[in-house]
Amino acid sequence: MILSGDDRAHWELAWLSTVDHKRIGVLYMLTGLVFFVFGGVEALFIRLQLAVPDNKLLSPETYNMLFTMHGTTMIFLVVMPVVFGFANYFVPLQVGARDMAFPRLNAFSFWLVPFGGILLHFSILAGGAPAVGWFAYAPLSETPYSSQLGVDYWALALLVLGIGSVGTALNIIVTVLCLRAPDMTLRRMPLFSWINFVNSFIVILAIPVLNAALVMLLIDRRLEGHFFLPRPGGNGGSAIMWQHIFWAFGHPEVYIMVLPAFGIISEVIPVFSRKPIFGYEFVAGSTVAIAILSFGVWAHHMFTVGLGRTTDLFFVGASMLIAIPTGVKVLNWSVTMLGGRVRFKAAMLFCIAFLLQFLCGGITGISHAVAPFDWQTKNSYFLVAHFHFVAVGGIVFAILAGLFYWFPKISGRMLSERLGKWTFWLMVIGFNMTFITQHFLGLAGMPRRVYTYPVLPGWGWMNMVSTIGAFFMAAASLVLVWNIVLTLLRGERAGDNPWNAWTLEWATTSPPPPENFDTLPPIHSRRPLWDDANPDRPDPVVGTSAHADVVTPDKNKASILLFIASEAGFFGILILAYLFYNATPRPGPNAREMLHLFKTGMFSIALFASSFTLWRSEVALRKQNHGCMVRWLALTIILGGIFIVGQGLEYWGLFNSGLQVGTNLFATTFFTLTGFHGLHVCIGLVALLIMLGLALAGDFKKGSSTALEAVGYYWHFVDVVWVFVLSVVYILPLLR
C-alpha cells in the first residue's frame, strides 16, 4: 500500500486503529498467513511422525495435541480469516460502497481473531494444548478424560472466534443490502459478492449452533454439568448429542469455507477466459440451494454411530442431493473456459487445478454418502484424503488464485509470474503426492487418528511419499512468501486494471484511496467496465430500477434482525437440549417438583407488559411527543428490572433448596436455558438505559425512531424467547 505522509509518521497506529475495510481485509489475510505458519509446522511434524512405522519422534499425547491444534488452526485461524479478508476488501468495492456498513464492528470482529488465536495457543503454556481433535468428541473432551485446561482454552477461543465471525457476516449482509451503489441491483452484483452475501447467512445461522455446544461443554467442565457426560443410573448426558450439535455446525462450516472459494473461481475464470461467466443465474441459484441443503446433511458424519436405517437413508438422500448444485457450478466454470481465449497466468493455473482437484474431492465425498461404503472408510485415511482434497485442493488453490488475481489491486504491484508458476507446480506435485497416496492408504486399512502404525505391506513407503509431498507444499509456501516480499520491495507497477477485468474494484486506483471511488461508471449490466470500454457492444441490460432488488433497507434495523436470527439459533439449540433431556422422567429433582408457575407467571407478566410499553414509547417518538416517549421508556426499564429481580429470587430459592447446576440433568438444562435468557434481558436493559440517556439528552427530539426501533426488535425477541421457555420449562411438565 502507498502511505500518505501522516500514515508514514504513525503507520503502526494507523494500522492498529484502522476502521478502513481495505486495511482490515489485509490484516485478516496477514493474520491468516501468520497462523498458516503455525498450522503448517504442526502438519509437518504430524507427517514426520508418520513417515516410517513404529516411529518414536513424538509421544502419543504430543501427537494428539498437534493433531488437534493443526485442525483447529487451519479451519478457524487460517481459512476463515483469509476468506473473510477477501470479502472485507472486495465486497464493498464490487458493490460500489465506500466502506462496510459498520466500520467499528468490522474492526472489533477482526481483532477477535488474533485474540482467539492467542487464547488457543496460550493453552500450551497453561498445562498443555487440547488433545481431543478439532471435533472434541465427548466424552473424550469431558473433565474425567481431559482434565488439563487445554480443552477449556479451545472452547473459549472458538467462542471468541465465533462471535467475530457472526459480526463479520452481519456486516457483509448489511453492506450488500444497504450500501450498494444506486444502480447496483442484487441481480447485477458480481458473483464473488453474491456468493459471500449468501455465505454470510450460513455463518449467521451455523456459528450459534457451535456456540451453544461450546457453552454446554464449558458448563460440563467448569460447573459439573451433565450435558455430554454419560453417568450411571440414567442421570447422565449423551455423548451422541455432542456429535449431533457439532456436525449440525460442522457441515455448514465446510460450505462457509468453500463457498467464498467458489466466488473467487467465478471471478477469475471469466476474466482469464475473456468470456462472461456461463449461466450466471445457475451459479447464483445453486449457491442458495447449497446454503439451504447444507443444514440438512450433518448426520452423514455419523453413519457409523448407528442411528438406524430410516435416519441413515434420509441423510444419504440429502447428501447426494447437495452434490447437484455443486456439480452445476463445475459445469458452469468448465463451459466458460470452452471457446474462450484462455490466458494461462498463475491465477488461471490455480483455477484449473482447483477444478480437477475439487472434482476428485467431490466424487469421493459422494462415495461417503453411500452408507455401506462409508462404514468401511469413515475411520480410515481415505476420509483424511477426501477432506484435504476439498480443503486444500479446493479452498487453498482458490485462495491462491484470488491472491494472484487481486494482489495488484491490493498492493499496486504485480506478483512475479515466474515465481507464481514455481509455487503452482510445487503445490500441485506436493498436494497430489500427499493426498492421492492417502486414498490408497485408507483402502489398505490404515486408520486415521493414530500416532503410529506397525510394519504392514505398503504402509511404510506410501506414508513416506505422503510426507515428502508435504515438504513440497512447504517449499511452495516459501516461494509464495518470497514472491510477495520481493514484489512489495521492487515489483512491477500494476496500473488500475492490469487484467482488463470488468467489475467495479478495477474502476479505481491500485491500491484504492480511502474513499474507494471518485466516480462510478454507469451500471446497467454485470460487467460495467466492459460496457464503459465497449459502448458500441455493451452487455444486455439486467433488470430495471423498478425491481424489488433495488430497495435498500435501514441498516440498523437490518443488522438487529440478523442478530436476532443468529440468537434464535443459539436459543433453539438450548431449548431442544432441554426437551431432549427432560422428555422422560429422570432421577432427582424435576420441573414439577421444584418450579412454581404462579410465582414465575407474576414476573413474566411484567416482561410481557414491557413489550407493550416499549411499543408505546416508539409510537410517542414518531408523534414527536418527547415527554411521553421518555415516560413509557422508563416504565419499560422498570418492568424489565422486575423480571430480573423475580428471576433472581427464584434462583435464590432453588439454591437454598439444594438445587445447583451440577445436581442433575434438569438442573443443568434449566439453569443454562433460563440463565442465558436472563443475560439477554440484562443486555437489553443496558441498551434501553442508553436509549433513555440519549432521550434525556435530547437526541430524539427530532422524531427519528430508527435506533429505538432496532433496540425494540431485540427486546421483543427476548420476550418471545421467554414465551417458549415458559411453555417448555414451566407449563409443559404440568400437562403430563
XYZ file of C-alpha atoms in Angstrom:
736
model
C 0.000 0.000 0.000
C 1.110 3.591 -0.687
C 1.034 5.546 2.576
C 0.338 9.256 2.953
C 2.736 11.483 4.885
C 0.641 11.261 8.048
C 0.406 7.490 7.707
C 4.163 7.183 7.302
C 4.688 9.121 10.522
C 2.265 6.951 12.507
C 1.894 3.854 10.368
C 1.823 1.424 13.301
C -1.068 3.257 14.967
C -2.796 3.759 11.618
C -2.923 0.003 11.064
C -3.740 -0.886 14.657
C -6.608 1.600 14.934
C -7.927 1.411 11.373
C -11.601 1.027 10.536
C -10.967 1.077 6.764
C -12.380 -2.125 5.281
C -9.386 -2.474 2.941
C -6.805 -2.368 5.711
C -8.920 -4.693 7.835
C -9.090 -7.082 4.871
C -5.285 -7.019 4.613
C -4.989 -7.577 8.376
C -7.296 -10.598 8.122
C -5.110 -12.081 5.388
C -1.851 -11.345 7.218
C -3.266 -12.927 10.381
C -4.243 -15.999 8.376
C -0.713 -16.149 6.944
C 0.857 -15.999 10.426
C -1.323 -18.817 11.723
C -0.728 -20.744 8.484
C 2.910 -20.956 9.567
C 1.820 -22.452 12.915
C -0.635 -24.871 11.306
C 1.858 -25.817 8.597
C 4.628 -26.602 11.054
C 2.177 -28.709 13.058
C 1.275 -30.603 9.861
C 4.944 -31.239 9.045
C 5.551 -32.724 12.490
C 2.485 -34.946 12.023
C 3.847 -36.177 8.692
C 7.354 -36.691 10.125
C 5.876 -38.846 12.884
C 4.016 -40.951 10.298
C 6.851 -41.124 7.763
C 8.042 -44.540 8.983
C 6.431 -47.358 11.010
C 6.811 -47.530 14.792
C 8.252 -44.009 14.935
C 9.082 -42.561 18.357
C 9.674 -38.956 17.261
C 6.524 -37.796 19.083
C 4.740 -39.204 22.096
C 1.061 -40.145 21.699
C -0.022 -37.161 23.819
C 2.122 -34.701 21.834
C 0.828 -36.125 18.562
C -2.784 -35.704 19.712
C -2.067 -32.088 20.692
C -0.518 -31.341 17.288
C -3.386 -33.123 15.549
C -5.940 -31.012 17.446
C -4.103 -27.721 17.039
C -3.469 -28.291 13.329
C -7.132 -28.885 12.501
C -8.415 -26.051 14.686
C -5.789 -23.592 13.443
C -6.258 -24.321 9.760
C -10.053 -24.107 9.859
C -10.698 -21.264 12.296
C -7.470 -19.245 12.127
C -6.339 -19.662 8.522
C -9.129 -20.401 6.059
C -11.889 -18.363 7.699
C -9.767 -15.229 8.318
C -8.393 -15.326 4.772
C -11.789 -15.696 3.083
C -13.190 -13.001 5.390
C -10.211 -10.861 4.409
C -11.021 -11.165 0.701
C -14.687 -10.422 1.417
C -13.806 -7.425 3.596
C -11.569 -5.946 0.966
C -13.547 -6.575 -2.206
C -17.272 -6.808 -1.431
C -17.611 -3.043 -0.694
C -15.545 -2.245 -3.801
C -17.550 -4.573 -6.028
C -20.926 -3.179 -4.929
C -19.761 0.451 -5.138
C -19.772 1.183 -1.392
C -17.286 3.440 0.412
C -16.854 1.118 3.407
C -18.554 -1.628 5.345
C -21.884 -0.770 6.947
C -20.415 -0.791 10.483
C -16.683 0.043 10.353
C -16.130 -0.173 14.113
C -17.892 -3.521 14.337
C -15.717 -4.630 11.430
C -12.548 -3.703 13.321
C -13.846 -5.361 16.503
C -14.657 -8.560 14.589
C -11.143 -8.672 13.170
C -9.338 -8.133 16.485
C -11.230 -11.068 17.965
C -9.318 -13.307 15.532
C -5.773 -12.729 16.857
C -7.199 -12.660 20.388
C -8.859 -16.051 19.854
C -5.702 -17.426 18.250
C -3.537 -16.256 21.131
C -6.047 -17.697 23.601
C -5.905 -21.072 21.845
C -2.108 -21.217 21.693
C -1.707 -19.905 25.240
C -3.104 -23.256 26.348
C 0.327 -24.712 25.574
C 1.692 -22.663 28.496
C -1.293 -23.363 30.742
C -0.854 -27.066 31.283
C -0.880 -28.381 27.738
C -2.703 -27.841 24.457
C -6.021 -29.627 23.834
C -5.588 -33.217 22.668
C -9.153 -34.080 21.634
C -9.199 -33.431 17.864
C -10.718 -30.332 16.264
C -14.128 -32.033 16.729
C -13.618 -32.587 20.515
C -15.852 -35.661 20.713
C -17.468 -36.269 24.096
C -16.802 -37.904 26.472
C -13.109 -37.573 25.497
C -13.405 -33.784 25.882
C -15.039 -34.040 29.310
C -13.054 -33.466 32.510
C -12.604 -37.143 33.585
C -10.806 -37.867 30.296
C -9.165 -34.477 29.554
C -8.530 -32.758 32.845
C -5.983 -30.243 31.526
C -7.085 -26.672 30.794
C -6.355 -27.024 27.083
C -9.932 -28.026 26.248
C -11.292 -25.012 28.144
C -8.990 -22.673 26.226
C -10.028 -24.402 22.999
C -13.725 -23.828 23.756
C -13.193 -20.210 24.845
C -11.070 -19.472 21.777
C -13.740 -20.874 19.449
C -16.420 -18.848 21.229
C -14.380 -15.685 20.687
C -13.749 -16.551 17.040
C -17.417 -17.425 16.541
C -18.580 -14.056 17.854
C -16.185 -12.320 15.484
C -17.386 -14.431 12.554
C -21.031 -13.549 13.209
C -20.099 -9.855 13.402
C -18.291 -10.032 10.051
C -21.111 -11.948 8.362
C -23.712 -9.494 9.660
C -21.601 -6.618 8.324
C -21.271 -8.179 4.858
C -25.012 -8.781 4.559
C -25.954 -5.274 5.673
C -23.301 -3.724 3.408
C -24.705 -5.542 0.392
C -28.328 -4.810 1.281
C -27.959 -1.183 2.327
C -24.840 0.403 0.806
C -24.854 -0.739 -2.819
C -24.361 1.886 -5.496
C -27.738 3.207 -6.727
C -27.788 1.099 -9.906
C -26.073 -1.972 -8.408
C -29.066 -4.250 -8.022
C -28.754 -7.700 -6.480
C -29.076 -9.254 -9.939
C -26.139 -7.197 -11.234
C -23.749 -7.997 -8.396
C -20.516 -9.830 -9.209
C -20.683 -13.481 -8.259
C -17.946 -13.092 -5.644
C -20.087 -10.584 -3.749
C -23.275 -12.555 -4.315
C -21.763 -15.801 -3.041
C -20.242 -14.098 0.021
C -23.618 -12.476 0.671
C -25.338 -15.890 0.686
C -22.472 -17.464 2.610
C -22.862 -14.888 5.372
C -26.362 -16.190 6.072
C -24.859 -19.648 6.673
C -22.424 -18.075 9.152
C -25.261 -16.244 10.918
C -27.216 -19.479 11.357
C -24.451 -22.090 11.845
C -21.980 -20.439 14.219
C -24.562 -20.051 17.046
C -25.067 -23.826 16.937
C -21.368 -24.301 17.698
C -21.501 -21.566 20.342
C -24.333 -23.383 22.116
C -22.335 -26.635 22.082
C -19.245 -24.864 23.438
C -21.266 -23.242 26.223
C -22.670 -26.644 27.212
C -19.204 -28.204 27.177
C -17.791 -25.435 29.373
C -20.696 -25.819 31.804
C -19.976 -29.541 31.966
C -16.280 -28.958 32.589
C -16.336 -25.933 34.908
C -19.699 -26.247 36.707
C -20.053 -30.053 36.771
C -22.938 -30.060 34.340
C -24.354 -33.191 32.704
C -24.905 -32.342 29.023
C -22.484 -34.755 27.326
C -21.034 -36.976 30.059
C -22.881 -40.298 30.447
C -23.354 -41.281 34.104
C -24.646 -44.454 35.769
C -28.257 -44.551 36.881
C -29.737 -42.824 33.836
C -28.907 -39.330 35.090
C -26.121 -38.536 32.669
C -25.947 -36.757 29.343
C -25.430 -38.082 25.845
C -22.097 -38.171 24.036
C -24.033 -38.627 20.777
C -25.796 -35.303 21.424
C -22.403 -33.565 21.120
C -21.914 -35.156 17.693
C -25.360 -34.064 16.518
C -24.863 -30.468 17.615
C -21.239 -30.251 16.481
C -21.918 -31.623 12.993
C -25.076 -29.514 12.658
C -22.498 -26.724 12.675
C -19.633 -28.719 11.147
C -21.076 -29.474 7.748
C -22.358 -25.941 7.073
C -18.852 -24.894 8.182
C -17.437 -26.782 5.189
C -19.535 -24.561 2.922
C -18.665 -21.452 4.949
C -15.100 -22.145 3.830
C -15.729 -23.429 0.313
C -18.411 -21.027 -0.974
C -16.063 -17.987 -0.895
C -13.607 -20.150 -2.857
C -16.385 -20.708 -5.410
C -16.827 -16.935 -5.541
C -13.138 -16.391 -6.308
C -13.168 -19.002 -9.068
C -16.315 -17.408 -10.528
C -14.437 -14.105 -10.888
C -11.062 -15.342 -12.116
C -12.089 -17.885 -14.789
C -14.228 -15.456 -16.861
C -11.540 -12.753 -16.837
C -8.768 -15.099 -17.993
C -11.101 -16.820 -20.478
C -12.198 -13.416 -21.879
C -15.834 -14.515 -21.657
C -18.737 -13.743 -19.325
C -19.500 -16.481 -16.824
C -21.695 -19.157 -18.377
C -25.069 -19.358 -16.627
C -24.773 -16.576 -14.033
C -28.273 -17.325 -12.765
C -27.446 -21.015 -12.289
C -24.278 -20.210 -10.339
C -26.163 -17.767 -8.117
C -29.196 -20.020 -7.680
C -27.117 -23.114 -6.941
C -25.375 -21.126 -4.192
C -28.711 -20.553 -2.475
C -29.553 -24.249 -2.889
C -26.243 -25.263 -1.300
C -26.820 -22.855 1.594
C -30.233 -24.375 2.328
C -29.229 -28.012 1.856
C -26.046 -27.627 3.927
C -28.156 -27.629 7.096
C -29.744 -30.996 6.307
C -26.782 -33.312 5.800
C -24.915 -33.285 9.133
C -25.552 -36.891 10.139
C -23.673 -38.322 7.158
C -20.732 -37.757 9.531
C -22.464 -40.182 11.889
C -23.353 -43.225 9.778
C -21.023 -45.362 11.901
C -22.811 -44.283 15.105
C -25.822 -46.498 14.395
C -28.698 -44.029 14.079
C -30.989 -46.512 12.343
C -31.876 -47.332 8.759
C -34.527 -44.629 8.295
C -32.277 -41.849 9.561
C -29.358 -43.102 7.507
C -31.470 -43.221 4.332
C -32.640 -39.631 4.831
C -29.098 -38.332 5.153
C -27.903 -40.498 2.255
C -30.501 -38.817 0.050
C -29.773 -35.314 1.346
C -26.023 -35.792 0.902
C -26.440 -36.918 -2.692
C -28.860 -34.094 -3.402
C -26.409 -31.383 -2.343
C -23.952 -32.634 -4.953
C -26.271 -31.427 -7.734
C -25.896 -27.642 -7.227
C -22.164 -28.123 -6.674
C -21.936 -30.036 -9.945
C -23.842 -27.233 -11.684
C -21.075 -24.826 -10.688
C -18.322 -27.092 -12.017
C -20.225 -27.306 -15.306
C -20.600 -23.507 -15.480
C -16.889 -22.910 -14.873
C -15.853 -25.562 -17.393
C -18.158 -24.280 -20.144
C -16.971 -20.720 -19.503
C -13.476 -21.838 -20.484
C -14.669 -23.654 -23.633
C -14.198 -21.450 -26.681
C -12.537 -18.745 -24.630
C -9.161 -17.145 -25.204
C -7.660 -18.672 -22.085
C -4.576 -16.924 -20.669
C -2.533 -19.328 -18.598
C -1.390 -16.890 -15.935
C -0.666 -18.193 -12.422
C -4.152 -17.234 -11.237
C -5.757 -19.239 -14.046
C -3.473 -22.221 -13.474
C -4.635 -22.399 -9.870
C -8.255 -22.253 -11.102
C -7.680 -25.187 -13.460
C -6.012 -27.154 -10.668
C -8.937 -26.253 -8.412
C -11.407 -27.686 -10.926
C -9.576 -31.001 -11.198
C -8.743 -31.416 -7.513
C -12.124 -30.287 -6.252
C -13.881 -32.584 -8.726
C -11.939 -35.537 -7.295
C -12.759 -34.404 -3.752
C -16.429 -34.088 -4.656
C -16.569 -37.564 -6.160
C -15.004 -39.150 -3.069
C -17.415 -37.075 -0.995
C -20.362 -38.609 -2.825
C -18.894 -42.035 -2.105
C -19.196 -41.234 1.618
C -22.890 -40.571 1.106
C -23.251 -44.306 0.386
C -23.627 -45.615 3.924
C -22.146 -49.135 3.409
C -19.046 -47.679 1.761
C -18.835 -45.027 4.472
C -18.887 -47.718 7.176
C -15.720 -49.183 5.658
C -13.769 -45.966 5.049
C -15.072 -43.442 7.615
C -12.317 -44.071 10.147
C -9.557 -44.611 7.605
C -7.103 -42.361 5.813
C -9.452 -42.397 2.817
C -11.555 -39.801 4.641
C -8.476 -37.740 5.531
C -7.581 -37.672 1.841
C -11.132 -36.718 0.815
C -11.313 -33.847 3.281
C -7.956 -32.425 2.226
C -8.881 -32.693 -1.448
C -11.726 -30.309 -0.624
C -9.885 -28.145 1.921
C -6.550 -27.822 0.100
C -7.317 -28.817 -3.479
C -10.471 -26.721 -3.374
C -10.204 -23.903 -0.871
C -6.433 -23.254 -0.761
C -5.995 -23.447 -4.532
C -8.871 -20.991 -4.984
C -7.365 -18.638 -2.382
C -4.054 -18.722 -4.264
C -5.905 -17.936 -7.497
C -7.563 -14.980 -5.781
C -4.259 -13.805 -4.346
C -2.547 -13.696 -7.758
C -5.640 -12.075 -9.296
C -6.229 -9.342 -6.712
C -2.724 -8.711 -5.365
C -2.143 -5.964 -7.981
C -5.245 -4.159 -6.724
C -4.233 -4.521 -3.061
C -0.570 -3.524 -3.450
C -0.324 -1.704 -6.770
C 2.321 -4.197 -7.903
C 2.330 -7.407 -9.964
C 3.405 -10.685 -8.413
C 6.115 -12.479 -10.361
C 4.569 -14.910 -12.841
C 7.756 -16.982 -12.886
C 7.751 -17.466 -9.118
C 3.983 -17.929 -9.269
C 4.370 -20.889 -11.596
C 7.054 -22.351 -9.347
C 4.560 -22.076 -6.482
C 1.893 -23.695 -8.642
C 3.900 -26.735 -9.731
C 5.434 -27.352 -6.308
C 1.987 -27.119 -4.716
C 0.290 -29.367 -7.289
C 3.019 -32.022 -7.153
C 3.253 -31.943 -3.364
C -0.508 -31.946 -2.874
C -1.074 -34.982 -5.067
C 1.884 -36.870 -3.600
C 0.480 -36.282 -0.132
C -3.218 -36.921 -0.553
C -3.675 -39.212 -3.549
C -1.416 -41.607 -1.670
C -3.606 -41.351 1.418
C -6.631 -42.609 -0.533
C -4.776 -45.871 -1.135
C -3.562 -45.964 2.454
C -7.160 -45.769 3.612
C -8.281 -48.500 1.234
C -5.371 -50.595 2.515
C -6.840 -50.281 6.009
C -4.754 -47.599 7.726
C -6.946 -45.956 10.402
C -6.926 -42.202 10.942
C -6.224 -40.516 14.292
C -3.347 -42.876 15.130
C 0.095 -41.617 16.060
C 1.993 -44.600 14.642
C 1.444 -47.904 12.838
C 3.081 -51.333 12.551
C 5.119 -52.633 9.641
C 2.480 -53.716 7.119
C 2.707 -54.200 3.331
C 2.675 -50.854 1.531
C 2.015 -48.672 4.531
C 5.604 -47.568 5.058
C 6.502 -46.406 1.552
C 3.110 -44.740 0.985
C 3.444 -42.766 4.202
C 6.960 -41.722 3.206
C 5.678 -40.477 -0.179
C 2.917 -38.577 1.620
C 5.463 -36.953 3.952
C 7.751 -35.936 1.072
C 4.746 -34.371 -0.647
C 4.022 -32.290 2.448
C 7.523 -30.822 2.228
C 6.946 -29.978 -1.452
C 3.911 -27.956 -0.329
C 6.023 -26.300 2.354
C 8.544 -25.331 -0.344
C 5.708 -23.896 -2.446
C 4.610 -21.792 0.532
C 8.134 -20.441 0.999
C 8.356 -19.495 -2.691
C 4.996 -17.719 -2.386
C 6.128 -15.704 0.635
C 9.369 -14.800 -1.154
C 7.329 -13.698 -4.178
C 5.163 -11.441 -2.004
C 8.140 -9.866 -0.217
C 10.089 -9.342 -3.441
C 7.053 -7.819 -5.153
C 6.390 -5.381 -2.316
C 10.031 -4.264 -2.403
C 10.559 -3.866 -6.147
C 7.702 -5.415 -8.093
C 6.386 -4.190 -11.425
C 3.766 -1.442 -11.164
C 0.308 -2.833 -11.868
C -1.827 0.051 -13.044
C -5.501 0.312 -12.263
C -6.732 -2.677 -14.302
C -3.865 -4.949 -15.412
C -6.143 -7.881 -16.299
C -8.720 -5.804 -18.253
C -11.326 -7.086 -15.822
C -14.936 -5.931 -15.676
C -16.081 -5.421 -12.085
C -16.055 -2.203 -10.080
C -12.968 -2.845 -7.939
C -10.926 -2.329 -11.130
C -12.537 1.091 -11.726
C -10.445 2.733 -9.016
C -6.728 3.142 -8.394
C -4.388 0.378 -7.241
C -4.427 0.422 -4.258
C -7.770 2.201 -3.842
C -7.978 5.538 -1.988
C -9.606 5.694 1.488
C -12.967 6.667 -0.023
C -12.695 3.910 -2.704
C -14.114 5.855 -5.655
C -14.181 9.398 -7.003
C -16.886 8.488 -9.506
C -18.530 5.267 -10.617
C -19.206 4.212 -14.205
C -22.828 3.622 -15.240
C -24.062 0.224 -14.054
C -26.584 -1.428 -16.370
C -25.243 -4.977 -16.558
C -22.969 -7.383 -14.671
C -19.851 -6.074 -16.458
C -19.897 -2.285 -16.078
C -16.261 -1.808 -17.127
C -16.851 -3.807 -20.301
C -19.818 -1.601 -21.119
C -17.742 1.518 -20.425
C -14.886 0.336 -22.659
C -17.156 -1.024 -25.415
C -20.076 1.413 -25.800
C -20.799 0.023 -29.287
C -21.401 -3.530 -27.996
C -22.408 -3.410 -24.323
C -23.836 -6.358 -22.411
C -27.629 -6.653 -22.255
C -29.222 -4.571 -19.516
C -30.030 -6.709 -16.445
C -33.238 -5.736 -14.665
C -34.555 -2.207 -14.233
C -34.776 0.300 -11.405
C -38.334 -0.893 -10.756
C -37.195 -4.269 -9.495
C -37.503 -5.141 -5.823
C -33.771 -5.857 -5.576
C -33.111 -2.105 -5.800
C -34.686 -1.488 -2.370
C -32.180 -0.760 0.425
C -33.495 -1.235 3.982
C -32.375 0.737 7.032
C -29.044 -0.692 8.138
C -29.765 -0.537 11.891
C -32.995 -2.477 11.540
C -31.430 -4.974 9.143
C -28.492 -5.596 11.456
C -30.588 -6.183 14.563
C -32.906 -8.567 12.693
C -29.890 -10.568 11.516
C -28.518 -10.617 15.054
C -31.903 -11.843 16.294
C -31.850 -14.649 13.706
C -28.432 -15.661 14.975
C -29.527 -15.609 18.620
C -32.660 -17.572 17.732
C -30.403 -20.398 16.557
C -28.492 -20.292 19.839
C -31.666 -20.457 21.947
C -33.150 -23.069 19.627
C -30.318 -25.480 20.479
C -30.673 -24.817 24.225
C -34.441 -25.386 24.094
C -34.038 -28.595 22.057
C -31.450 -29.843 24.539
C -33.830 -29.137 27.435
C -36.649 -31.008 25.698
C -34.407 -33.949 24.790
C -33.051 -34.421 28.295
C -36.323 -33.847 30.139
C -38.755 -35.649 27.848
C -38.766 -38.680 30.129
C -38.627 -38.736 33.950
C -35.140 -38.974 35.425
C -33.898 -39.471 38.988
C -33.662 -36.446 41.256
C -35.352 -33.023 41.290
C -37.527 -32.105 38.309
C -39.563 -29.178 36.989
C -42.877 -30.292 38.505
C -41.370 -30.520 41.995
C -39.037 -27.514 42.005
C -40.703 -24.805 39.900
C -43.775 -22.709 40.737
C -45.717 -21.496 37.726
C -47.762 -18.923 39.663
C -44.719 -17.100 41.046
C -42.908 -17.217 37.742
C -46.045 -16.103 35.937
C -46.192 -12.928 38.041
C -42.799 -11.603 36.973
C -43.352 -12.987 33.467
C -46.350 -10.666 33.133
C -44.014 -7.748 33.842
C -41.715 -8.825 30.993
C -44.582 -9.298 28.536
C -46.050 -5.917 29.540
C -42.692 -4.280 28.834
C -43.091 -5.086 25.121
C -46.333 -3.092 25.121
C -44.795 -0.123 26.966
C -41.802 -0.075 24.613
C -44.141 -0.065 21.622
C -45.994 2.877 23.155
C -42.653 4.658 23.569
C -41.913 4.160 19.861
C -45.365 5.500 18.927
C -44.836 8.569 21.110
C -41.460 9.193 19.490
C -42.932 9.017 15.992
C -45.551 11.571 17.088
C -42.699 13.711 18.481
C -44.201 13.571 21.972
C -40.835 13.561 23.733
C -42.062 13.569 27.335
C -44.474 10.686 26.769
C -41.749 8.738 24.990
C -39.400 9.108 27.970
C -42.070 8.028 30.459
C -43.017 4.892 28.512
C -39.342 4.044 28.058
C -38.647 4.427 31.776
C -41.627 2.184 32.579
C -40.244 -0.445 30.179
C -36.951 -0.459 32.057
C -38.740 -0.786 35.406
C -40.783 -3.750 34.148
C -37.660 -5.436 32.785
C -35.962 -4.876 36.139
C -38.910 -6.502 37.927
C -38.468 -9.587 35.760
C -34.751 -9.831 36.553
C -35.400 -9.404 40.278
C -38.105 -12.080 40.118
C -35.802 -14.493 38.331
C -33.046 -13.747 40.833
C -35.396 -14.530 43.744
C -36.384 -17.779 42.041
C -32.732 -18.748 41.684
C -32.095 -17.880 45.348
C -34.904 -20.158 46.449
C -33.650 -23.006 44.270
C -30.091 -22.634 45.552
C -31.334 -22.672 49.151
C -33.254 -25.870 48.437
C -30.012 -27.517 47.272
C -30.543 -27.321 43.510
C -27.365 -26.378 41.639
C -26.150 -26.623 38.060
C -24.479 -29.989 38.680
C -27.313 -31.597 40.656
C -28.809 -33.462 37.704
C -29.763 -33.009 34.054
C -32.866 -30.993 34.889
C -30.802 -28.511 36.895
C -28.106 -28.301 34.217
C -30.541 -27.612 31.383
C -32.801 -25.328 33.458
C -30.079 -23.009 34.725
C -28.389 -22.889 31.315
C -31.535 -22.005 29.391
C -33.043 -19.523 31.857
C -29.632 -18.112 32.762
C -28.768 -17.186 29.195
C -32.214 -15.710 28.732
C -31.676 -13.610 31.845
C -28.317 -12.486 30.469
C -30.028 -11.323 27.271
C -32.623 -9.428 29.308
C -29.792 -7.654 31.147
C -28.133 -6.743 27.831
C -31.479 -5.399 26.623
C -31.841 -3.332 29.792
C -28.404 -1.791 29.217
C -29.428 -0.885 25.655
C -32.706 0.629 26.932
C -30.834 2.645 29.554
C -28.591 4.022 26.807
C -31.700 4.972 24.822
C -33.156 6.662 27.901
C -29.941 8.593 28.467
C -29.926 9.756 24.841
C -33.581 10.730 25.119
C -32.956 12.768 28.275
C -30.041 14.464 26.482
C -32.439 15.493 23.706
C -31.113 13.262 20.916
C -34.593 12.013 19.919
C -36.402 15.358 19.826
C -36.414 15.395 16.014
C -38.616 12.298 15.996
C -36.109 9.846 14.493
C -37.015 6.403 15.853
C -34.616 4.085 13.957
C -32.260 3.367 16.861
C -35.093 2.860 19.346
C -36.937 0.585 16.919
C -33.779 -1.514 16.463
C -33.470 -1.942 20.244
C -37.201 -2.645 20.310
C -36.806 -5.550 17.911
C -34.239 -7.101 20.250
C -36.430 -6.547 23.324
C -39.477 -8.102 21.670
C -37.310 -11.065 20.642
C -36.252 -11.570 24.266
C -39.917 -11.592 25.253
C -40.793 -14.112 22.543
C -37.981 -16.404 23.706
C -39.433 -16.280 27.211
C -42.806 -17.395 25.831
C -41.091 -20.576 24.588
C -39.091 -21.020 27.790
C -42.163 -20.538 29.976
C -44.127 -23.031 27.888
C -41.424 -25.699 27.740
C -39.946 -25.408 31.230
C -42.887 -24.395 33.424
C -46.169 -25.305 31.698
C -45.371 -28.497 29.750
C -44.397 -30.565 32.846
C -47.794 -29.766 34.404
C -49.611 -31.188 31.365
C -48.020 -34.649 31.556
